[in-house]
Amino acid sequence: FVKKDLVGRKILVTAGPTREPIDPVRYISNYSSGKMGYALAKAARDRGAEVILISGPTSIDPPIGVMFERVSTAEQMRDKVLQYFDEVDAVIMSAAVADYRPMNYSNVKIKKDDSEMTIRLSKNPDILKELGDKKGRQVLIGFAAETDNIVMNASKKIKEKNLDMIVINDVTQPGAGFEVDTNIVKIITKDGDIKDFPLMNKYDLSHAILDLAANLMVR
Ligand code: C5P
């Protein structure tokens, strides 16, 4: 039995990595599988929310009953997120957005020679920070993968990005973070409350995250 406490809510979830192209056959990306974001989208759908899932490249089938948008680069993800931002009650930014992209894209495959090569990178837009600056009624939830000074770094991010809460993956622990079906997280809310969660599957954890989010959404 799943409670239907999110009926009438519109929730935007981002998932997966982004891909930043170098040339027609190469890109820079990360190990995000999208599993956490897809689990969140399903859990929110199951509780009656209208869900928009904006996904980078993953190998997971789009969930049924969810509005699905596929993107590739961070800039495309930004454009899609901004397109929907005004109409949603909450944004859960679980995508692993690439922080940098190659400064120059080559229209032809870059040839190798015997010397070393350098790819210059420029900074991608911080989508969540932009949302924090624009934020009205929306509940904003960020994710972070931290290896050290976990609580301090996360608290700093809540302030810098004007978030309501942040879900921190301790990526140093087995069973947490990228690619696996489980996660171990701490959730910090903007009032400084810290909740520690044990090893959980990503769907159950999604419900725990949505419990906290539901409490923050204005009636
Ligand atoms: O600062 P950091 O990358 O650790 O913040 C992680 C959070 O910010 C995640 O929720 C991620 O989706 C979001 N993010 C973003 N745009 C970026 C980088 C991260 O929205 N360019």
PDB file of N, CA, C and O in Angstrom, residues 68-130:
ATOM      1  N   PHE A  68       8.468  12.094 -19.737  1.00  0.00           N
ATOM      2  CA  PHE A  68       9.891  11.774 -19.859  1.00  0.00           C
ATOM      3  C   PHE A  68      10.555  12.647 -20.904  1.00  0.00           C
ATOM      4  O   PHE A  68      10.077  12.768 -22.029  1.00  0.00           O
ATOM      5  N   GLU A  69      11.664  13.263 -20.545  1.00  0.00           N
ATOM      6  CA  GLU A  69      12.444  14.077 -21.479  1.00  0.00           C
ATOM      7  C   GLU A  69      13.888  13.595 -21.452  1.00  0.00           C
ATOM      8  O   GLU A  69      14.510  13.551 -20.391  1.00  0.00           O
ATOM      9  N   ARG A  70      14.396  13.264 -22.623  1.00  0.00           N
ATOM     10  CA  ARG A  70      15.778  12.786 -22.720  1.00  0.00           C
ATOM     11  C   ARG A  70      16.694  13.933 -23.132  1.00  0.00           C
ATOM     12  O   ARG A  70      16.367  14.677 -24.059  1.00  0.00           O
ATOM     13  N   VAL A  71      17.792  14.116 -22.424  1.00  0.00           N
ATOM     14  CA  VAL A  71      18.787  15.117 -22.816  1.00  0.00           C
ATOM     15  C   VAL A  71      20.157  14.464 -22.811  1.00  0.00           C
ATOM     16  O   VAL A  71      20.307  13.326 -22.354  1.00  0.00           O
ATOM     17  N   SER A  72      21.133  15.203 -23.300  1.00  0.00           N
ATOM     18  CA  SER A  72      22.482  14.651 -23.312  1.00  0.00           C
ATOM     19  C   SER A  72      23.459  15.549 -22.532  1.00  0.00           C
ATOM     20  O   SER A  72      24.056  15.112 -21.560  1.00  0.00           O
ATOM     21  N   THR A  73      23.574  16.794 -22.932  1.00  0.00           N
ATOM     22  CA  THR A  73      24.557  17.668 -22.284  1.00  0.00           C
ATOM     23  C   THR A  73      23.953  18.420 -21.082  1.00  0.00           C
ATOM     24  O   THR A  73      22.727  18.510 -20.936  1.00  0.00           O
ATOM     25  N   ALA A  74      24.835  18.982 -20.269  1.00  0.00           N
ATOM     26  CA  ALA A  74      24.394  19.806 -19.136  1.00  0.00           C
ATOM     27  C   ALA A  74      23.581  21.004 -19.625  1.00  0.00           C
ATOM     28  O   ALA A  74      22.588  21.382 -19.008  1.00  0.00           O
ATOM     29  N   GLU A  75      23.999  21.594 -20.725  1.00  0.00           N
ATOM     30  CA  GLU A  75      23.279  22.768 -21.230  1.00  0.00           C
ATOM     31  C   GLU A  75      21.862  22.410 -21.684  1.00  0.00           C
ATOM     32  O   GLU A  75      20.922  23.162 -21.461  1.00  0.00           O
ATOM     33  N   GLN A  76      21.730  21.219 -22.294  1.00  0.00           N
ATOM     34  CA  GLN A  76      20.378  20.763 -22.668  1.00  0.00           C
ATOM     35  C   GLN A  76      19.539  20.490 -21.429  1.00  0.00           C
ATOM     36  O   GLN A  76      18.346  20.798 -21.379  1.00  0.00           O
ATOM     37  N   MET A  77      20.186  19.906 -20.410  1.00  0.00           N
ATOM     38  CA  MET A  77      19.434  19.626 -19.178  1.00  0.00           C
ATOM     39  C   MET A  77      18.968  20.937 -18.545  1.00  0.00           C
ATOM     40  O   MET A  77      17.824  21.061 -18.108  1.00  0.00           O
ATOM     41  N   ARG A  78      19.846  21.909 -18.521  1.00  0.00           N
ATOM     42  CA  ARG A  78      19.493  23.230 -17.979  1.00  0.00           C
ATOM     43  C   ARG A  78      18.281  23.806 -18.701  1.00  0.00           C
ATOM     44  O   ARG A  78      17.332  24.290 -18.071  1.00  0.00           O
ATOM     45  N   ASP A  79      18.311  23.782 -20.039  1.00  0.00           N
ATOM     46  CA  ASP A  79      17.207  24.365 -20.809  1.00  0.00           C
ATOM     47  C   ASP A  79      15.891  23.665 -20.491  1.00  0.00           C
ATOM     48  O   ASP A  79      14.858  24.312 -20.321  1.00  0.00           O
ATOM     49  N   LYS A  80      15.907  22.343 -20.424  1.00  0.00           N
ATOM     50  CA  LYS A  80      14.685  21.586 -20.127  1.00  0.00           C
ATOM     51  C   LYS A  80      14.184  21.872 -18.715  1.00  0.00           C
ATOM     52  O   LYS A  80      12.992  22.056 -18.484  1.00  0.00           O
ATOM     53  N   VAL A  81      15.102  21.898 -17.745  1.00  0.00           N
ATOM     54  CA  VAL A  81      14.702  22.151 -16.355  1.00  0.00           C
ATOM     55  C   VAL A  81      14.054  23.536 -16.247  1.00  0.00           C
ATOM     56  O   VAL A  81      13.003  23.697 -15.629  1.00  0.00           O
ATOM     57  N   LEU A  82      14.675  24.530 -16.883  1.00  0.00           N
ATOM     58  CA  LEU A  82      14.128  25.890 -16.808  1.00  0.00           C
ATOM     59  C   LEU A  82      12.775  25.986 -17.500  1.00  0.00           C
ATOM     60  O   LEU A  82      11.905  26.739 -17.064  1.00  0.00           O
ATOM     61  N   GLN A  83      12.593  25.192 -18.561  1.00  0.00           N
ATOM     62  CA  GLN A  83      11.312  25.186 -19.283  1.00  0.00           C
ATOM     63  C   GLN A  83      10.161  24.787 -18.349  1.00  0.00           C
ATOM     64  O   GLN A  83       9.059  25.294 -18.469  1.00  0.00           O
ATOM     65  N   TYR A  84      10.417  23.876 -17.419  1.00  0.00           N
ATOM     66  CA  TYR A  84       9.345  23.375 -16.556  1.00  0.00           C
ATOM     67  C   TYR A  84       9.310  24.023 -15.168  1.00  0.00           C
ATOM     68  O   TYR A  84       8.359  23.833 -14.416  1.00  0.00           O
ATOM     69  N   PHE A  85      10.371  24.746 -14.793  1.00  0.00           N
ATOM     70  CA  PHE A  85      10.541  25.153 -13.395  1.00  0.00           C
ATOM     71  C   PHE A  85       9.342  25.891 -12.810  1.00  0.00           C
ATOM     72  O   PHE A  85       8.908  25.605 -11.693  1.00  0.00           O
ATOM     73  N   ASP A  86       8.787  26.839 -13.585  1.00  0.00           N
ATOM     74  CA  ASP A  86       7.711  27.680 -13.059  1.00  0.00           C
ATOM     75  C   ASP A  86       6.463  26.897 -12.673  1.00  0.00           C
ATOM     76  O   ASP A  86       5.705  27.317 -11.810  1.00  0.00           O
ATOM     77  N   GLU A  87       6.247  25.758 -13.333  1.00  0.00           N
ATOM     78  CA  GLU A  87       4.992  25.030 -13.101  1.00  0.00           C
ATOM     79  C   GLU A  87       5.103  23.927 -12.048  1.00  0.00           C
ATOM     80  O   GLU A  87       4.106  23.268 -11.764  1.00  0.00           O
ATOM     81  N   VAL A  88       6.283  23.697 -11.466  1.00  0.00           N
ATOM     82  CA  VAL A  88       6.419  22.567 -10.540  1.00  0.00           C
ATOM     83  C   VAL A  88       6.452  23.007  -9.075  1.00  0.00           C
ATOM     84  O   VAL A  88       6.775  24.152  -8.760  1.00  0.00           O
ATOM     85  N   ASP A  89       6.100  22.064  -8.193  1.00  0.00           N
ATOM     86  CA  ASP A  89       6.109  22.316  -6.749  1.00  0.00           C
ATOM     87  C   ASP A  89       7.443  21.931  -6.110  1.00  0.00           C
ATOM     88  O   ASP A  89       7.759  22.390  -5.011  1.00  0.00           O
ATOM     89  N   ALA A  90       8.178  21.038  -6.790  1.00  0.00           N
ATOM     90  CA  ALA A  90       9.458  20.604  -6.229  1.00  0.00           C
ATOM     91  C   ALA A  90      10.381  20.154  -7.346  1.00  0.00           C
ATOM     92  O   ALA A  90       9.928  19.667  -8.378  1.00  0.00           O
ATOM     93  N   VAL A  91      11.673  20.364  -7.114  1.00  0.00           N
ATOM     94  CA  VAL A  91      12.684  19.846  -8.041  1.00  0.00           C
ATOM     95  C   VAL A  91      13.642  18.980  -7.238  1.00  0.00           C
ATOM     96  O   VAL A  91      14.169  19.410  -6.212  1.00  0.00           O
ATOM     97  N   ILE A  92      13.801  17.759  -7.689  1.00  0.00           N
ATOM     98  CA  ILE A  92      14.785  16.868  -7.066  1.00  0.00           C
ATOM     99  C   ILE A  92      15.888  16.643  -8.084  1.00  0.00           C
ATOM    100  O   ILE A  92      15.707  15.994  -9.110  1.00  0.00           O
ATOM    101  N   MET A  93      17.023  17.240  -7.791  1.00  0.00           N
ATOM    102  CA  MET A  93      18.107  17.301  -8.771  1.00  0.00           C
ATOM    103  C   MET A  93      19.093  16.165  -8.488  1.00  0.00           C
ATOM    104  O   MET A  93      20.148  16.363  -7.882  1.00  0.00           O
ATOM    105  N   SER A  94      18.715  14.960  -8.910  1.00  0.00           N
ATOM    106  CA  SER A  94      19.612  13.830  -8.614  1.00  0.00           C
ATOM    107  C   SER A  94      20.568  13.537  -9.760  1.00  0.00           C
ATOM    108  O   SER A  94      21.403  12.638  -9.657  1.00  0.00           O
ATOM    109  N   ALA A  95      20.467  14.275 -10.855  1.00  0.00           N
ATOM    110  CA  ALA A  95      21.402  14.067 -11.967  1.00  0.00           C
ATOM    111  C   ALA A  95      22.824  14.406 -11.547  1.00  0.00           C
ATOM    112  O   ALA A  95      23.048  15.309 -10.744  1.00  0.00           O
ATOM    113  N   ALA A  96      23.760  13.653 -12.113  1.00  0.00           N
ATOM    114  CA  ALA A  96      25.180  13.965 -11.912  1.00  0.00           C
ATOM    115  C   ALA A  96      25.621  14.821 -13.092  1.00  0.00           C
ATOM    116  O   ALA A  96      26.129  14.317 -14.099  1.00  0.00           O
ATOM    117  N   VAL A  97      25.346  16.103 -12.973  1.00  0.00           N
ATOM    118  CA  VAL A  97      25.644  17.038 -14.059  1.00  0.00           C
ATOM    119  C   VAL A  97      27.163  17.218 -14.150  1.00  0.00           C
ATOM    120  O   VAL A  97      27.815  17.483 -13.139  1.00  0.00           O
ATOM    121  N   ALA A  98      27.696  17.094 -15.347  1.00  0.00           N
ATOM    122  CA  ALA A  98      29.143  17.291 -15.510  1.00  0.00           C
ATOM    123  C   ALA A  98      29.492  18.739 -15.191  1.00  0.00           C
ATOM    124  O   ALA A  98      28.826  19.659 -15.661  1.00  0.00           O
ATOM    125  N   ASP A  99      30.509  18.927 -14.368  1.00  0.00           N
ATOM    126  CA  ASP A  99      30.873  20.284 -13.969  1.00  0.00           C
ATOM    127  C   ASP A  99      31.553  21.061 -15.092  1.00  0.00           C
ATOM    128  O   ASP A  99      31.507  22.285 -15.114  1.00  0.00           O
ATOM    129  N   TYR A 100      32.198  20.342 -16.001  1.00  0.00           N
ATOM    130  CA  TYR A 100      32.938  20.988 -17.088  1.00  0.00           C
ATOM    131  C   TYR A 100      32.604  20.351 -18.432  1.00  0.00           C
ATOM    132  O   TYR A 100      32.205  19.196 -18.484  1.00  0.00           O
ATOM    133  N   ARG A 101      32.776  21.113 -19.486  1.00  0.00           N
ATOM    134  CA  ARG A 101      32.636  20.573 -20.841  1.00  0.00           C
ATOM    135  C   ARG A 101      33.840  21.007 -21.673  1.00  0.00           C
ATOM    136  O   ARG A 101      34.446  22.057 -21.378  1.00  0.00           O
ATOM    137  N   PRO A 102      34.170  20.225 -22.697  1.00  0.00           N
ATOM    138  CA  PRO A 102      35.281  20.638 -23.559  1.00  0.00           C
ATOM    139  C   PRO A 102      34.995  22.018 -24.154  1.00  0.00           C
ATOM    140  O   PRO A 102      33.885  22.293 -24.612  1.00  0.00           O
ATOM    141  N   MET A 103      35.995  22.859 -24.117  1.00  0.00           N
ATOM    142  CA  MET A 103      35.826  24.238 -24.569  1.00  0.00           C
ATOM    143  C   MET A 103      35.535  24.300 -26.066  1.00  0.00           C
ATOM    144  O   MET A 103      34.735  25.099 -26.523  1.00  0.00           O
ATOM    145  N   ASN A 104      36.197  23.410 -26.794  1.00  0.00           N
ATOM    146  CA  ASN A 104      35.999  23.403 -28.247  1.00  0.00           C
ATOM    147  C   ASN A 104      35.543  22.016 -28.688  1.00  0.00           C
ATOM    148  O   ASN A 104      36.162  21.020 -28.339  1.00  0.00           O
ATOM    149  N   TYR A 105      34.478  21.978 -29.460  1.00  0.00           N
ATOM    150  CA  TYR A 105      34.014  20.729 -30.033  1.00  0.00           C
ATOM    151  C   TYR A 105      34.601  20.605 -31.429  1.00  0.00           C
ATOM    152  O   TYR A 105      34.577  21.563 -32.199  1.00  0.00           O
ATOM    153  N   SER A 106      35.166  19.450 -31.741  1.00  0.00           N
ATOM    154  CA  SER A 106      35.702  19.229 -33.080  1.00  0.00           C
ATOM    155  C   SER A 106      34.667  18.508 -33.932  1.00  0.00           C
ATOM    156  O   SER A 106      34.188  17.448 -33.551  1.00  0.00           O
ATOM    157  N   ASN A 107      34.334  19.097 -35.081  1.00  0.00           N
ATOM    158  CA  ASN A 107      33.349  18.466 -35.976  1.00  0.00           C
ATOM    159  C   ASN A 107      33.874  17.197 -36.636  1.00  0.00           C
ATOM    160  O   ASN A 107      33.102  16.410 -37.153  1.00  0.00           O
ATOM    161  N   VAL A 108      35.181  17.050 -36.627  1.00  0.00           N
ATOM    162  CA  VAL A 108      35.774  15.825 -37.187  1.00  0.00           C
ATOM    163  C   VAL A 108      36.509  15.085 -36.079  1.00  0.00           C
ATOM    164  O   VAL A 108      36.946  15.687 -35.094  1.00  0.00           O
ATOM    165  N   LYS A 109      36.629  13.788 -36.220  1.00  0.00           N
ATOM    166  CA  LYS A 109      37.306  12.978 -35.210  1.00  0.00           C
ATOM    167  C   LYS A 109      38.745  13.453 -35.044  1.00  0.00           C
ATOM    168  O   LYS A 109      39.475  13.604 -36.030  1.00  0.00           O
ATOM    169  N   ILE A 110      39.128  13.686 -33.800  1.00  0.00           N
ATOM    170  CA  ILE A 110      40.484  14.172 -33.536  1.00  0.00           C
ATOM    171  C   ILE A 110      41.473  13.027 -33.771  1.00  0.00           C
ATOM    172  O   ILE A 110      41.295  11.924 -33.257  1.00  0.00           O
ATOM    173  N   LYS A 111      42.492  13.301 -34.587  1.00  0.00           N
ATOM    174  CA  LYS A 111      43.475  12.255 -34.915  1.00  0.00           C
ATOM    175  C   LYS A 111      44.552  12.179 -33.847  1.00  0.00           C
ATOM    176  O   LYS A 111      44.933  13.175 -33.261  1.00  0.00           O
ATOM    177  N   LYS A 112      45.040  10.969 -33.609  1.00  0.00           N
ATOM    178  CA  LYS A 112      46.146  10.854 -32.659  1.00  0.00           C
ATOM    179  C   LYS A 112      47.478  11.043 -33.363  1.00  0.00           C
ATOM    180  O   LYS A 112      47.607  10.783 -34.551  1.00  0.00           O
ATOM    181  N   ASP A 113      48.442  11.537 -32.592  1.00  0.00           N
ATOM    182  CA  ASP A 113      49.826  11.501 -33.070  1.00  0.00           C
ATOM    183  C   ASP A 113      50.686  11.055 -31.898  1.00  0.00           C
ATOM    184  O   ASP A 113      50.167  10.495 -30.937  1.00  0.00           O
ATOM    185  N   ASP A 114      51.990  11.265 -31.945  1.00  0.00           N
ATOM    186  CA  ASP A 114      52.847  10.703 -30.897  1.00  0.00           C
ATOM    187  C   ASP A 114      53.005  11.594 -29.680  1.00  0.00           C
ATOM    188  O   ASP A 114      53.588  11.192 -28.681  1.00  0.00           O
ATOM    189  N   SER A 115      52.483  12.807 -29.735  1.00  0.00           N
ATOM    190  CA  SER A 115      52.664  13.707 -28.594  1.00  0.00           C
ATOM    191  C   SER A 115      51.487  13.595 -27.615  1.00  0.00           C
ATOM    192  O   SER A 115      50.492  12.942 -27.907  1.00  0.00           O
ATOM    193  N   GLU A 116      51.616  14.213 -26.472  1.00  0.00           N
ATOM    194  CA  GLU A 116      50.466  14.244 -25.556  1.00  0.00           C
ATOM    195  C   GLU A 116      49.449  15.246 -26.089  1.00  0.00           C
ATOM    196  O   GLU A 116      49.759  16.063 -26.938  1.00  0.00           O
ATOM    197  N   MET A 117      48.229  15.150 -25.586  1.00  0.00           N
ATOM    198  CA  MET A 117      47.256  16.129 -26.021  1.00  0.00           C
ATOM    199  C   MET A 117      46.517  16.692 -24.814  1.00  0.00           C
ATOM    200  O   MET A 117      46.450  16.074 -23.760  1.00  0.00           O
ATOM    201  N   THR A 118      46.008  17.885 -24.978  1.00  0.00           N
ATOM    202  CA  THR A 118      45.312  18.573 -23.896  1.00  0.00           C
ATOM    203  C   THR A 118      43.913  18.916 -24.350  1.00  0.00           C
ATOM    204  O   THR A 118      43.736  19.356 -25.488  1.00  0.00           O
ATOM    205  N   ILE A 119      42.938  18.693 -23.501  1.00  0.00           N
ATOM    206  CA  ILE A 119      41.580  19.158 -23.784  1.00  0.00           C
ATOM    207  C   ILE A 119      41.276  20.250 -22.775  1.00  0.00           C
ATOM    208  O   ILE A 119      41.305  20.004 -21.567  1.00  0.00           O
ATOM    209  N   ARG A 120      41.024  21.437 -23.254  1.00  0.00           N
ATOM    210  CA  ARG A 120      40.662  22.518 -22.321  1.00  0.00           C
ATOM    211  C   ARG A 120      39.180  22.428 -22.012  1.00  0.00           C
ATOM    212  O   ARG A 120      38.361  22.114 -22.874  1.00  0.00           O
ATOM    213  N   LEU A 121      38.850  22.701 -20.764  1.00  0.00           N
ATOM    214  CA  LEU A 121      37.467  22.568 -20.319  1.00  0.00           C
ATOM    215  C   LEU A 121      36.931  23.922 -19.877  1.00  0.00           C
ATOM    216  O   LEU A 121      37.662  24.718 -19.298  1.00  0.00           O
ATOM    217  N   SER A 122      35.665  24.161 -20.135  1.00  0.00           N
ATOM    218  CA  SER A 122      35.041  25.334 -19.519  1.00  0.00           C
ATOM    219  C   SER A 122      33.948  24.880 -18.570  1.00  0.00           C
ATOM    220  O   SER A 122      33.430  23.774 -18.657  1.00  0.00           O
ATOM    221  N   LYS A 123      33.623  25.754 -17.644  1.00  0.00           N
ATOM    222  CA  LYS A 123      32.677  25.448 -16.581  1.00  0.00           C
ATOM    223  C   LYS A 123      31.263  25.329 -17.142  1.00  0.00           C
ATOM    224  O   LYS A 123      30.842  26.173 -17.920  1.00  0.00           O
ATOM    225  N   ASN A 124      30.550  24.287 -16.744  1.00  0.00           N
ATOM    226  CA  ASN A 124      29.135  24.186 -17.107  1.00  0.00           C
ATOM    227  C   ASN A 124      28.310  25.051 -16.166  1.00  0.00           C
ATOM    228  O   ASN A 124      28.741  25.342 -15.046  1.00  0.00           O
ATOM    229  N   PRO A 125      27.097  25.431 -16.600  1.00  0.00           N
ATOM    230  CA  PRO A 125      26.218  26.161 -15.671  1.00  0.00           C
ATOM    231  C   PRO A 125      25.858  25.264 -14.487  1.00  0.00           C
ATOM    232  O   PRO A 125      25.703  24.054 -14.662  1.00  0.00           O
ATOM    233  N   ASP A 126      25.783  25.841 -13.292  1.00  0.00           N
ATOM    234  CA  ASP A 126      25.285  25.097 -12.132  1.00  0.00           C
ATOM    235  C   ASP A 126      23.759  25.253 -12.132  1.00  0.00           C
ATOM    236  O   ASP A 126      23.236  26.299 -11.738  1.00  0.00           O
ATOM    237  N   ILE A 127      23.081  24.224 -12.594  1.00  0.00           N
ATOM    238  CA  ILE A 127      21.629  24.306 -12.794  1.00  0.00           C
ATOM    239  C   ILE A 127      20.927  24.567 -11.468  1.00  0.00           C
ATOM    240  O   ILE A 127      20.072  25.441 -11.344  1.00  0.00           O
ATOM    241  N   LEU A 128      21.320  23.804 -10.461  1.00  0.00           N
ATOM    242  CA  LEU A 128      20.664  23.910  -9.162  1.00  0.00           C
ATOM    243  C   LEU A 128      20.859  25.292  -8.539  1.00  0.00           C
ATOM    244  O   LEU A 128      19.948  25.854  -7.931  1.00  0.00           O
ATOM    245  N   LYS A 129      22.039  25.846  -8.709  1.00  0.00           N
ATOM    246  CA  LYS A 129      22.300  27.190  -8.192  1.00  0.00           C
ATOM    247  C   LYS A 129      21.389  28.207  -8.884  1.00  0.00           C
ATOM    248  O   LYS A 129      20.837  29.100  -8.242  1.00  0.00           O
ATOM    249  N   GLU A 130      21.235  28.046 -10.194  1.00  0.00           N
ATOM    250  CA  GLU A 130      20.329  28.934 -10.933  1.00  0.00           C
ATOM    251  C   GLU A 130      18.896  28.833 -10.423  1.00  0.00           C
ATOM    252  O   GLU A 130      18.192  29.831 -10.295  1.00  0.00           O
TER     253      GLU A 130
END
